[in-house]
Coordinates of N, CA, C and O in Angstrom, one line a residue:
M361 N 114.7 107.6 78.6 CA 115.3 107.6 79.8 C 116.7 107.2 79.8 O 117.0 106.1 79.4
P362 N 117.7 108.1 80.5 CA 118.9 107.7 80.2 C 119.3 106.6 81.1 O 118.7 106.3 82.2
A363 N 120.3 105.9 80.8 CA 120.8 104.7 81.6 C 121.6 105.2 82.9 O 122.2 106.2 82.8
L364 N 121.5 104.5 83.9 CA 122.3 104.9 85.1 C 123.5 104.4 85.1 O 123.9 103.3 84.6
S365 N 124.6 105.2 85.6 CA 125.8 104.9 85.5 C 125.9 103.8 86.9 O 125.3 103.5 87.7
S366 N 127.2 103.0 87.0 CA 127.5 102.2 88.0 C 127.5 102.6 89.2 O 127.1 102.2 90.2
F367 N 128.0 104.0 89.4 CA 127.9 104.7 90.7 C 126.4 104.9 91.2 O 126.1 104.8 92.3
E368 N 125.6 105.2 90.2 CA 124.2 105.7 90.6 C 123.6 104.3 91.0 O 122.7 104.5 92.0
I369 N 123.8 103.2 90.2 CA 123.3 101.8 90.7 C 123.5 101.7 92.0 O 122.8 101.0 92.9
G370 N 124.9 101.5 92.3 CA 125.4 101.2 93.6 C 124.8 102.1 94.7 O 124.5 101.7 95.8
A371 N 124.8 103.6 94.3 CA 124.0 104.3 95.2 C 122.6 104.0 95.6 O 122.2 104.0 96.8
L372 N 121.9 103.5 94.7 CA 120.5 103.1 94.9 C 120.5 102.1 95.6 O 119.7 101.8 96.6
F373 N 121.3 101.0 95.5 CA 121.4 99.7 96.3 C 121.6 100.3 97.8 O 121.1 99.8 98.8
V374 N 122.6 100.8 98.1 CA 123.0 101.5 99.5 C 121.9 102.2 100.1 O 121.6 101.9 101.1
G375 N 121.2 103.0 99.3 CA 120.0 103.7 99.7 C 119.0 103.0 100.1 O 118.3 103.1 101.3
M376 N 118.5 102.0 99.3 CA 117.4 101.0 99.6 C 117.7 100.1 100.8 O 117.0 99.9 101.6
G377 N 119.0 99.8 100.9 CA 119.4 99.0 102.0 C 119.2 99.9 103.3 O 119.0 99.2 104.4
L378 N 119.8 101.0 103.4 CA 119.6 101.9 104.4 C 118.2 102.1 104.8 O 117.8 102.1 106.2
V379 N 117.1 102.4 103.9 CA 115.9 102.6 104.3 C 115.3 101.2 104.8 O 114.3 101.3 105.8
T380 N 115.7 100.1 104.1 CA 115.1 98.9 104.8 C 115.6 98.6 106.1 O 114.9 98.3 107.0
L381 N 116.8 98.9 106.4 CA 117.4 98.5 107.7 C 116.8 99.6 108.6 O 116.3 99.3 109.9
G382 N 116.5 100.7 108.4 CA 115.9 101.8 109.2 C 114.4 101.4 109.5 O 114.1 101.5 110.7
T383 N 113.8 101.1 108.5 CA 112.1 100.6 108.7 C 112.1 99.3 109.6 O 111.3 99.2 110.3
R384 N 112.7 98.4 109.1 CA 112.7 96.9 109.7 C 113.4 96.9 111.1 O 113.0 96.0 111.9
G385 N 114.4 97.6 111.2 CA 115.3 97.4 112.3 C 114.8 98.4 113.5 O 115.4 98.4 114.6
F386 N 113.8 99.1 113.1 CA 113.5 100.4 114.1 C 113.3 99.8 115.5 O 113.6 100.1 116.5
F387 N 112.5 98.7 115.5 CA 111.9 98.1 116.9 C 113.1 97.2 117.7 O 113.3 97.2 118.7
M388 N 114.0 96.7 116.8 CA 115.2 96.1 117.3 C 116.2 97.0 117.9 O 116.8 96.7 118.9
F389 N 116.3 98.0 117.2 CA 117.5 99.1 117.8 C 116.7 99.8 119.1 O 117.5 100.1 120.0
W390 N 115.6 100.0 119.0 CA 115.1 100.7 120.2 C 114.4 99.8 121.3 O 114.2 100.1 122.5
G391 N 114.0 98.5 121.0 CA 113.5 97.5 121.9 C 112.3 98.1 122.6 O 111.4 98.6 122.2
D392 N 112.4 98.0 123.9 CA 111.2 98.3 125.0 C 111.3 99.9 125.2 O 110.6 100.4 126.1
R393 N 112.4 100.6 124.7 CA 112.4 102.1 125.1 C 111.3 102.9 124.5 O 111.1 104.0 124.8
V394 N 110.8 102.4 123.2 CA 109.6 102.9 122.6 C 108.5 102.2 122.8 O 108.5 101.2 122.6
Q395 N 107.5 102.9 123.5 CA 106.3 102.3 123.8 C 105.2 102.7 122.6 O 104.9 103.8 122.5
M396 N 104.6 101.8 121.9 CA 103.7 102.1 120.9 C 102.4 102.3 121.4 O 102.0 101.6 122.4
P397 N 101.5 103.3 121.1 CA 100.2 103.5 121.5 C 99.3 102.3 121.2 O 99.6 101.6 120.3
E398 N 98.4 102.0 122.1 CA 97.6 100.8 122.0 C 96.7 100.8 120.6 O 96.7 99.8 120.0
I399 N 96.5 101.9 120.1 CA 95.7 102.0 119.0 C 96.4 101.6 117.8 O 96.0 100.9 116.8
I400 N 97.8 102.0 117.7 CA 98.7 101.5 116.7 C 98.9 100.0 116.8 O 98.9 99.4 115.7
L401 N 99.1 99.4 118.0 CA 99.2 98.0 118.2 C 98.0 97.2 117.6 O 98.1 96.1 116.9
R402 N 96.8 97.7 117.9 CA 95.6 97.1 117.4 C 95.5 97.3 115.9 O 95.2 96.3 115.2
S403 N 96.0 98.4 115.1 CA 96.0 98.6 114.0 C 96.8 97.7 113.3 O 96.6 97.2 112.1
I404 N 98.0 97.4 113.7 CA 99.1 96.6 113.0 C 98.5 95.1 112.8 O 98.9 94.4 111.8
R405 N 97.6 94.8 113.8 CA 97.2 93.3 113.4 C 96.3 93.2 112.2 O 96.3 92.1 111.6
Y406 N 95.8 94.2 111.7 CA 95.1 94.2 110.4 C 95.8 94.3 109.3 O 95.3 94.4 108.1
A407 N 97.2 94.7 109.3 CA 97.9 95.0 108.1 C 98.1 93.9 107.3 O 97.9 94.1 105.9
P408 N 98.3 92.7 107.7 CA 98.4 91.5 106.7 C 97.1 91.5 105.9 O 97.2 91.1 104.8
L409 N 96.0 91.3 106.5 CA 94.5 91.4 105.9 C 94.6 92.4 104.9 O 93.9 92.3 103.9
A410 N 94.7 93.6 105.2 CA 94.7 94.9 104.5 C 95.4 94.6 103.1 O 95.1 94.9 102.0
A411 N 96.7 94.0 103.4 CA 97.6 93.8 102.2 C 97.0 92.8 101.4 O 97.1 93.0 100.1
I412 N 96.6 91.8 101.7 CA 96.1 90.6 100.9 C 94.7 91.1 100.1 O 94.6 90.8 99.0
V413 N 93.8 91.9 100.9 CA 92.7 92.4 100.2 C 93.1 93.3 99.1 O 92.6 93.3 98.0
A414 N 94.0 94.2 99.3 CA 94.7 95.2 98.4 C 95.1 94.2 97.2 O 95.1 94.8 96.0
I415 N 95.7 93.2 97.3 CA 96.3 92.3 96.2 C 95.1 91.7 95.5 O 95.1 91.6 94.2
V416 N 94.3 91.1 96.1 CA 93.2 90.1 95.7 C 92.1 91.0 95.0 O 91.7 90.5 94.0
A417 N 91.6 91.9 95.6 CA 90.4 92.7 95.3 C 90.5 93.1 93.8 O 89.4 92.9 93.2
P418 N 91.5 93.6 93.4 CA 91.4 94.1 92.0 C 91.5 92.9 91.0 O 90.8 93.1 90.0
E419 N 92.1 91.7 91.5 CA 91.9 90.7 90.5 C 90.7 90.0 90.5 O 90.3 89.4 89.4
I420 N 89.9 90.1 91.6 CA 88.5 89.6 91.6 C 87.4 90.7 90.9 O 86.5 90.0 90.1
L421 N 87.7 92.0 91.2 CA 86.5 92.8 90.7 C 86.7 93.4 89.3 O 85.7 93.9 88.9
M422 N 87.9 93.4 88.9 CA 88.2 94.2 87.6 C 88.4 93.0 86.4 O 89.2 92.0 86.8
P423 N 88.0 93.2 85.3 CA 88.3 92.3 84.0 C 89.8 92.3 83.8 O 90.4 93.2 84.2
D424 N 90.1 91.4 82.9 CA 91.6 91.4 82.8 C 92.3 92.5 82.1 O 93.5 92.9 82.5
D425 N 91.5 93.2 81.2 CA 92.2 94.3 80.5 C 91.8 95.6 81.0 O 92.0 96.5 80.3
A426 N 91.2 95.7 82.1 CA 90.7 96.8 82.8 C 91.8 97.7 83.4 O 92.6 97.0 84.1
T427 N 91.6 98.9 83.3 CA 92.8 99.8 83.9 C 92.0 100.6 85.2 O 92.8 101.2 85.7
E428 N 90.9 100.7 85.1 CA 90.1 101.6 86.2 C 88.8 100.9 86.7 O 88.2 100.1 85.9
I429 N 88.4 101.4 87.8 CA 87.2 100.6 88.5 C 85.9 100.9 87.8 O 84.9 100.1 87.8
T430 N 85.8 101.9 86.9 CA 84.6 102.1 86.0 C 84.4 101.0 84.8 O 83.3 101.0 84.4
Q431 N 85.4 100.1 84.8 CA 85.2 99.2 83.9 C 84.7 97.8 84.7 O 84.9 96.8 83.9
F432 N 84.1 98.0 85.6 CA 83.7 96.9 86.4 C 82.4 96.3 85.6 O 81.8 96.9 84.9
N433 N 82.5 94.9 85.7 CA 81.6 94.1 84.8 C 81.1 93.0 85.8 O 81.9 92.1 86.2
W434 N 79.7 92.8 85.9 CA 79.2 91.8 86.6 C 79.4 90.4 85.8 O 79.2 89.4 86.6
A435 N 79.7 90.3 84.6 CA 79.7 89.2 83.8 C 81.0 88.4 83.9 O 81.1 87.3 83.4
I436 N 82.0 89.0 84.6 CA 83.4 88.1 84.8 C 83.1 87.0 85.8 O 82.6 87.2 86.9
P437 N 83.7 85.7 85.6 CA 83.5 84.8 86.3 C 84.1 84.8 87.7 O 83.8 84.2 88.7
Q438 N 85.3 85.7 87.8 CA 86.0 85.6 89.1 C 85.1 86.5 90.2 O 85.4 86.1 91.4
I439 N 84.3 87.3 89.9 CA 83.4 87.9 90.9 C 82.5 86.9 91.5 O 82.4 86.8 92.8
W440 N 81.9 86.0 90.7 CA 81.0 85.0 91.1 C 81.7 83.8 92.0 O 81.3 83.3 93.0
A441 N 83.0 83.5 91.4 CA 83.8 82.5 92.2 C 84.2 83.1 93.5 O 84.3 82.5 94.6
G442 N 84.6 84.2 93.6 CA 84.9 84.9 94.8 C 83.8 85.0 95.8 O 84.0 84.6 96.9
L443 N 82.7 85.3 95.2 CA 81.5 85.4 96.0 C 81.0 83.9 96.7 O 80.8 83.8 97.9
A444 N 81.1 82.8 95.7 CA 81.1 81.5 96.2 C 82.1 81.1 97.3 O 81.7 80.5 98.2
A445 N 83.3 81.5 97.0 CA 84.3 81.1 98.1 C 84.2 81.8 99.4 O 84.2 81.3 100.3
F446 N 83.6 83.1 99.4 CA 83.4 83.8 100.5 C 82.3 83.2 101.3 O 82.3 83.0 102.6
I447 N 81.3 82.8 100.6 CA 80.1 82.1 101.2 C 80.5 80.7 101.8 O 79.9 80.5 103.0
A448 N 81.3 80.0 101.0 CA 81.8 78.7 101.6 C 82.7 78.9 102.7 O 82.4 78.3 103.7
F449 N 83.4 79.9 102.8 CA 84.2 80.1 104.0 C 83.5 80.5 104.9 O 83.6 80.2 106.4
T450 N 82.4 81.5 104.9 CA 81.5 81.8 106.1 C 80.9 80.6 106.7 O 80.6 80.6 107.8
W451 N 80.4 79.7 105.8 CA 79.6 78.8 106.3 C 80.6 77.6 106.8 O 80.1 77.0 107.8
L452 N 81.5 77.4 106.3 CA 82.4 76.1 106.7 C 83.6 76.3 107.7 O 84.1 75.5 108.2
R453 N 84.2 77.5 107.4 CA 85.4 78.0 108.2 C 86.6 77.3 108.2 O 87.3 77.0 108.9
T454 N 86.9 76.7 106.8 CA 88.0 75.8 106.5 C 88.5 76.2 105.2 O 87.6 76.7 104.3
M455 N 89.8 76.2 104.8 CA 90.4 76.9 103.7 C 90.2 75.9 102.6 O 90.0 76.4 101.5
L456 N 90.5 74.6 102.6 CA 90.5 73.7 101.5 C 89.0 73.7 100.8 O 89.0 73.8 99.5
P457 N 88.0 73.4 101.4 CA 86.7 73.6 100.6 C 86.3 74.9 100.0 O 85.9 74.9 99.0
T458 N 86.9 75.9 100.8 CA 86.7 77.3 100.2 C 87.4 77.2 98.9 O 86.9 77.8 97.9
L459 N 88.7 76.8 98.8 CA 89.4 77.0 97.7 C 88.8 76.1 96.4 O 88.7 76.3 95.4
I460 N 88.4 74.8 96.9 CA 87.7 74.0 95.8 C 86.4 74.5 95.3 O 86.2 74.5 94.1
I461 N 85.7 75.0 96.2 CA 84.4 75.6 95.7 C 84.5 76.7 94.8 O 84.0 77.0 93.9
G462 N 85.5 77.7 95.2 CA 85.8 78.9 94.4 C 86.2 78.5 93.0 O 85.8 79.0 91.9
M463 N 87.1 77.5 93.0 CA 87.8 77.0 91.7 C 86.7 76.3 91.0 O 86.8 76.6 89.6
L464 N 85.9 75.5 91.6 CA 84.9 75.0 90.7 C 83.8 75.8 90.1 O 83.5 75.8 88.8
V465 N 83.4 76.7 90.8 CA 82.6 77.8 90.2 C 83.4 78.6 89.1 O 82.7 79.0 88.1
Y466 N 84.5 78.9 89.5 CA 85.3 79.8 88.4 C 85.4 79.0 87.1 O 85.3 79.5 86.0
S467 N 85.8 77.7 87.2 CA 85.9 76.9 86.2 C 84.7 76.5 85.4 O 84.6 76.5 84.2
A468 N 83.5 76.4 86.0 CA 82.2 76.1 85.5 C 82.0 77.4 84.7 O 81.4 77.3 83.5
L469 N 82.1 78.6 85.2 CA 81.6 79.8 84.7 C 82.5 80.2 83.5 O 82.0 80.5 82.4
R470 N 83.7 79.8 83.6 CA 84.7 80.0 82.3 C 84.3 79.0 81.2 O 84.4 79.4 80.0
Y471 N 83.9 77.9 81.5 CA 83.6 76.8 80.4 C 82.3 77.2 80.0 O 82.2 77.0 78.5
W472 N 81.3 77.5 80.5 CA 80.0 77.8 79.9 C 79.7 79.2 79.4 O 78.8 79.4 78.6
F473 N 80.5 80.3 79.8 CA 80.3 81.5 79.4 C 81.6 82.1 78.8 O 82.5 81.9 78.8

């Protein structure tokens, strides 16, 4: 891959800045003149949860050296720790015991298996 020139790197920074300004500043520039449909407003509420699931799920469900979902393995400790944490949160509805239970299960399974 050829190295980029200083002009190309500068153009990339300016382009990325313009894209960021356009996507993040859309609502500031248009204000109340643009009404978002209710279905989009309801959908936006789930965006942070979807982002967290997209980041955490592969770490829980796939082994460390896996590159695709077909390498799924029930024997990895993070699946059982994630399941224990899910059950703890469903039952207790507080974050600290969820983290402690999940880490205890994960540490115990890593120690014994």
